[in-house]
């Protein structure tokens, strides 16, 4: 059997594996976000934000003419892990505002940006420059991985600071709305 035919089967399995990986990691990311924030609304908005980021990064790969090979498929799954970082920090601080006596969306939104905004930007800058350094590597895989890391960081920063925070400003939870413990307590009361 010629090598090209074997590689064709491998490539098809890699692409299938990428989408199976997405089918596994997005629900896991949702439950991790739900556990970290304790809020259904924040976790749902964060997952929506992650989908936007992954779509943009993979869309760039398509526009750049890259085929989905082994490196791109592995990087596609890694993108989800990198992209979740900023939204989880901002979402957590949004909810921490309630412990400071802040109940309205606007108050929590301002608190999240004031306490975590600079930290998110600093984290993005360090990861961005670390990824940028790999552009000087001689091996194509590292150049592509560098591009994917840099794109992921840029899209993550833009979407978390502008899209996710806009979602929170417009429809973020107020009071105990979406709180996992509060929802479960209400369901228990209705069941009794």
CSV table of C-alpha atoms in Angstrom, one decimal:
chain,number,residue,atom,x,y,z
A,1,UNK,CA,0.0,0.0,0.0
A,2,UNK,CA,1.5,3.3,-1.0
A,3,UNK,CA,2.4,5.8,1.8
A,4,UNK,CA,-0.1,8.4,0.5
A,5,UNK,CA,-3.0,6.0,1.0
A,6,UNK,CA,-2.0,5.3,4.5
A,7,UNK,CA,-1.6,9.0,5.2
A,8,UNK,CA,-5.0,9.6,3.8
A,9,UNK,CA,-6.6,7.3,6.3
A,10,UNK,CA,-4.5,8.8,9.1
A,11,UNK,CA,-5.5,12.4,8.1
A,12,UNK,CA,-9.2,11.4,8.0
A,13,UNK,CA,-8.9,9.9,11.5
A,14,UNK,CA,-7.1,13.0,12.8
A,15,UNK,CA,-9.9,15.2,11.6
A,16,UNK,CA,-12.5,12.9,13.1
A,17,UNK,CA,-10.4,12.9,16.3
A,18,UNK,CA,-10.4,16.7,16.4
A,19,UNK,CA,-14.2,16.8,16.3
A,20,UNK,CA,-14.5,14.0,18.8
A,21,UNK,CA,-12.1,15.9,21.0
A,22,UNK,CA,-14.3,19.0,20.7
A,23,UNK,CA,-17.3,16.9,21.6
A,24,UNK,CA,-15.4,15.8,24.7
A,25,UNK,CA,-13.6,19.0,25.8
A,26,UNK,CA,-16.5,21.5,25.4
A,27,UNK,CA,-18.8,19.6,27.9
A,28,UNK,CA,-15.8,19.1,30.2
A,29,UNK,CA,-15.0,22.8,29.9
A,30,UNK,CA,-18.6,23.6,30.7
A,31,UNK,CA,-18.5,21.5,33.9
A,32,UNK,CA,-15.1,22.9,34.9
A,33,UNK,CA,-16.5,26.4,34.4
A,34,UNK,CA,-19.6,25.4,36.3
A,35,UNK,CA,-17.5,24.0,39.2
A,36,UNK,CA,-15.2,27.1,39.2
A,37,UNK,CA,-17.9,29.7,39.1
A,38,UNK,CA,-20.9,27.9,40.5
A,39,UNK,CA,-23.2,29.6,38.1
A,40,UNK,CA,-25.0,28.2,35.1
A,41,UNK,CA,-25.3,31.6,33.3
A,42,UNK,CA,-21.6,32.4,33.6
A,43,UNK,CA,-20.6,28.9,32.5
A,44,UNK,CA,-23.0,29.1,29.5
A,45,UNK,CA,-21.8,32.5,28.4
A,46,UNK,CA,-18.1,31.4,28.8
A,47,UNK,CA,-18.7,28.3,26.6
A,48,UNK,CA,-20.3,30.4,23.9
A,49,UNK,CA,-17.3,32.7,24.1
A,50,UNK,CA,-15.0,29.7,23.8
A,51,UNK,CA,-16.9,28.5,20.7
A,52,UNK,CA,-16.3,32.0,19.1
A,53,UNK,CA,-12.6,31.8,19.8
A,54,UNK,CA,-12.1,28.3,18.5
A,55,UNK,CA,-14.1,29.1,15.4
A,56,UNK,CA,-12.0,32.2,14.7
A,57,UNK,CA,-8.7,30.3,15.2
A,58,UNK,CA,-9.7,27.4,13.0
A,59,UNK,CA,-11.2,29.8,10.5
A,60,UNK,CA,-7.8,31.5,10.3
A,61,UNK,CA,-6.2,28.0,9.6
A,62,UNK,CA,-8.6,27.6,6.7
A,63,UNK,CA,-8.0,31.0,5.3
A,64,UNK,CA,-4.2,30.5,5.6
A,65,UNK,CA,-4.6,27.4,3.5
A,66,UNK,CA,-3.5,25.0,6.2
A,67,UNK,CA,-4.8,21.5,6.0
A,68,UNK,CA,-5.9,19.8,9.2
A,69,UNK,CA,-2.8,17.7,9.9
A,70,UNK,CA,-1.5,16.2,13.1
A,71,UNK,CA,-0.2,19.5,14.5
A,72,UNK,CA,-3.3,21.5,13.7
A,73,UNK,CA,-5.6,18.8,15.3
A,74,UNK,CA,-3.5,18.7,18.5
A,75,UNK,CA,-3.4,22.5,18.5
A,76,UNK,CA,-7.1,22.7,18.0
A,77,UNK,CA,-7.7,20.9,21.3
A,78,UNK,CA,-5.1,23.0,23.0
A,79,UNK,CA,-6.8,26.2,21.9
A,80,UNK,CA,-9.8,25.3,24.1
A,81,UNK,CA,-7.5,25.1,27.2
A,82,UNK,CA,-5.8,28.4,26.4
A,83,UNK,CA,-9.0,30.2,25.6
A,84,UNK,CA,-10.8,29.3,28.8
A,85,UNK,CA,-8.3,31.1,31.0
A,86,UNK,CA,-9.4,34.7,30.7
A,87,UNK,CA,-13.2,34.1,30.8
A,88,UNK,CA,-12.9,31.9,34.0
A,89,UNK,CA,-10.9,34.7,35.7
A,90,UNK,CA,-13.3,37.5,34.7
A,91,UNK,CA,-16.4,35.3,35.4
A,92,UNK,CA,-15.1,34.4,38.8
A,93,UNK,CA,-14.5,38.0,39.8
A,94,UNK,CA,-17.9,39.0,38.5
A,95,UNK,CA,-19.4,36.5,40.9
A,96,UNK,CA,-17.0,37.5,43.7
A,97,UNK,CA,-18.6,41.0,43.6
A,98,UNK,CA,-21.6,39.6,45.4
A,99,UNK,CA,-19.4,38.8,48.4
A,100,UNK,CA,-18.5,42.5,48.4
A,101,UNK,CA,-22.1,43.5,48.6
A,102,UNK,CA,-22.4,44.2,44.9
A,103,UNK,CA,-25.7,42.9,43.4
A,104,UNK,CA,-26.4,44.7,40.1
A,105,UNK,CA,-24.8,43.8,36.8
A,106,UNK,CA,-23.1,47.1,36.4
A,107,UNK,CA,-21.5,47.0,39.9
A,108,UNK,CA,-20.3,43.4,39.4
A,109,UNK,CA,-19.1,44.2,35.8
A,110,UNK,CA,-17.0,47.2,37.1
A,111,UNK,CA,-15.6,45.1,39.9
A,112,UNK,CA,-14.6,42.3,37.6
A,113,UNK,CA,-12.8,44.7,35.2
A,114,UNK,CA,-11.2,46.7,38.0
A,115,UNK,CA,-9.9,43.7,39.9
A,116,UNK,CA,-9.0,41.3,37.1
A,117,UNK,CA,-8.8,43.3,33.9
A,118,UNK,CA,-5.1,44.3,34.2
A,119,UNK,CA,-4.2,40.8,35.3
A,120,UNK,CA,-5.8,39.3,32.2
A,121,UNK,CA,-4.1,41.8,29.9
A,122,UNK,CA,-0.7,41.1,31.6
A,123,UNK,CA,-1.2,37.3,31.3
A,124,UNK,CA,-2.1,37.8,27.7
A,125,UNK,CA,0.9,39.9,27.0
A,126,UNK,CA,3.3,37.3,28.5
A,127,UNK,CA,1.8,34.4,26.7
A,128,UNK,CA,1.6,36.4,23.4
A,129,UNK,CA,5.3,37.2,23.6
A,130,UNK,CA,6.3,33.7,24.5
A,131,UNK,CA,4.3,32.4,21.5
A,132,UNK,CA,5.8,35.1,19.3
A,133,UNK,CA,9.4,33.9,20.1
A,134,UNK,CA,8.6,30.6,18.5
A,135,UNK,CA,8.2,32.3,15.1
A,136,UNK,CA,12.0,32.2,14.9
A,137,UNK,CA,12.2,28.4,15.0
A,138,UNK,CA,13.3,26.6,11.9
A,139,UNK,CA,10.8,23.8,12.1
A,140,UNK,CA,7.4,24.5,10.5
A,141,UNK,CA,5.4,22.8,13.2
A,142,UNK,CA,6.7,25.3,15.8
A,143,UNK,CA,6.0,28.3,13.5
A,144,UNK,CA,2.4,27.0,13.1
A,145,UNK,CA,2.1,26.4,16.8
A,146,UNK,CA,3.4,29.9,17.5
A,147,UNK,CA,0.8,31.3,15.1
A,148,UNK,CA,-2.0,29.3,16.8
A,149,UNK,CA,-0.9,30.4,20.3
A,150,UNK,CA,-0.6,34.0,19.3
A,151,UNK,CA,-4.0,34.0,17.5
A,152,UNK,CA,-5.6,32.2,20.5
A,153,UNK,CA,-4.3,34.7,22.9
A,154,UNK,CA,-5.4,37.7,20.7
A,155,UNK,CA,-8.8,36.3,20.1
A,156,UNK,CA,-9.2,35.2,23.8
A,157,UNK,CA,-8.3,38.7,25.0
A,158,UNK,CA,-10.6,40.4,22.5
A,159,UNK,CA,-13.5,38.1,23.1
A,160,UNK,CA,-13.1,37.9,26.9
A,161,UNK,CA,-12.7,41.6,27.4
A,162,UNK,CA,-15.3,42.8,24.8
A,163,UNK,CA,-17.7,40.0,24.0
A,164,UNK,CA,-17.8,38.1,27.3
A,165,UNK,CA,-17.8,41.2,29.4
A,166,UNK,CA,-20.5,42.8,27.2
A,167,UNK,CA,-22.6,39.6,27.7
A,168,UNK,CA,-22.2,40.0,31.5
A,169,UNK,CA,-23.1,43.7,31.3
A,170,UNK,CA,-26.3,43.0,29.3
A,171,UNK,CA,-27.5,39.7,30.7
A,172,UNK,CA,-25.1,38.6,33.5
A,173,UNK,CA,-26.7,37.1,36.6
A,174,UNK,CA,-27.9,39.4,39.4
A,175,UNK,CA,-28.4,38.3,43.0
A,176,UNK,CA,-28.6,34.5,43.1
A,177,UNK,CA,-29.8,33.9,39.6
A,178,UNK,CA,-28.0,31.0,38.0
A,179,UNK,CA,-26.3,30.0,41.2
A,180,UNK,CA,-26.0,26.2,41.3
A,181,UNK,CA,-26.7,25.8,45.0
A,182,UNK,CA,-29.7,28.2,44.8
A,183,UNK,CA,-31.1,26.3,41.8
A,184,UNK,CA,-30.6,22.9,43.4
A,185,UNK,CA,-32.2,24.1,46.7
A,186,UNK,CA,-35.3,25.4,44.8
A,187,UNK,CA,-35.6,22.1,42.9
A,188,UNK,CA,-35.4,20.2,46.2
A,189,UNK,CA,-38.1,22.4,47.7
A,190,UNK,CA,-40.4,21.8,44.7
A,191,UNK,CA,-39.7,18.0,44.9
A,192,UNK,CA,-40.8,17.9,48.5
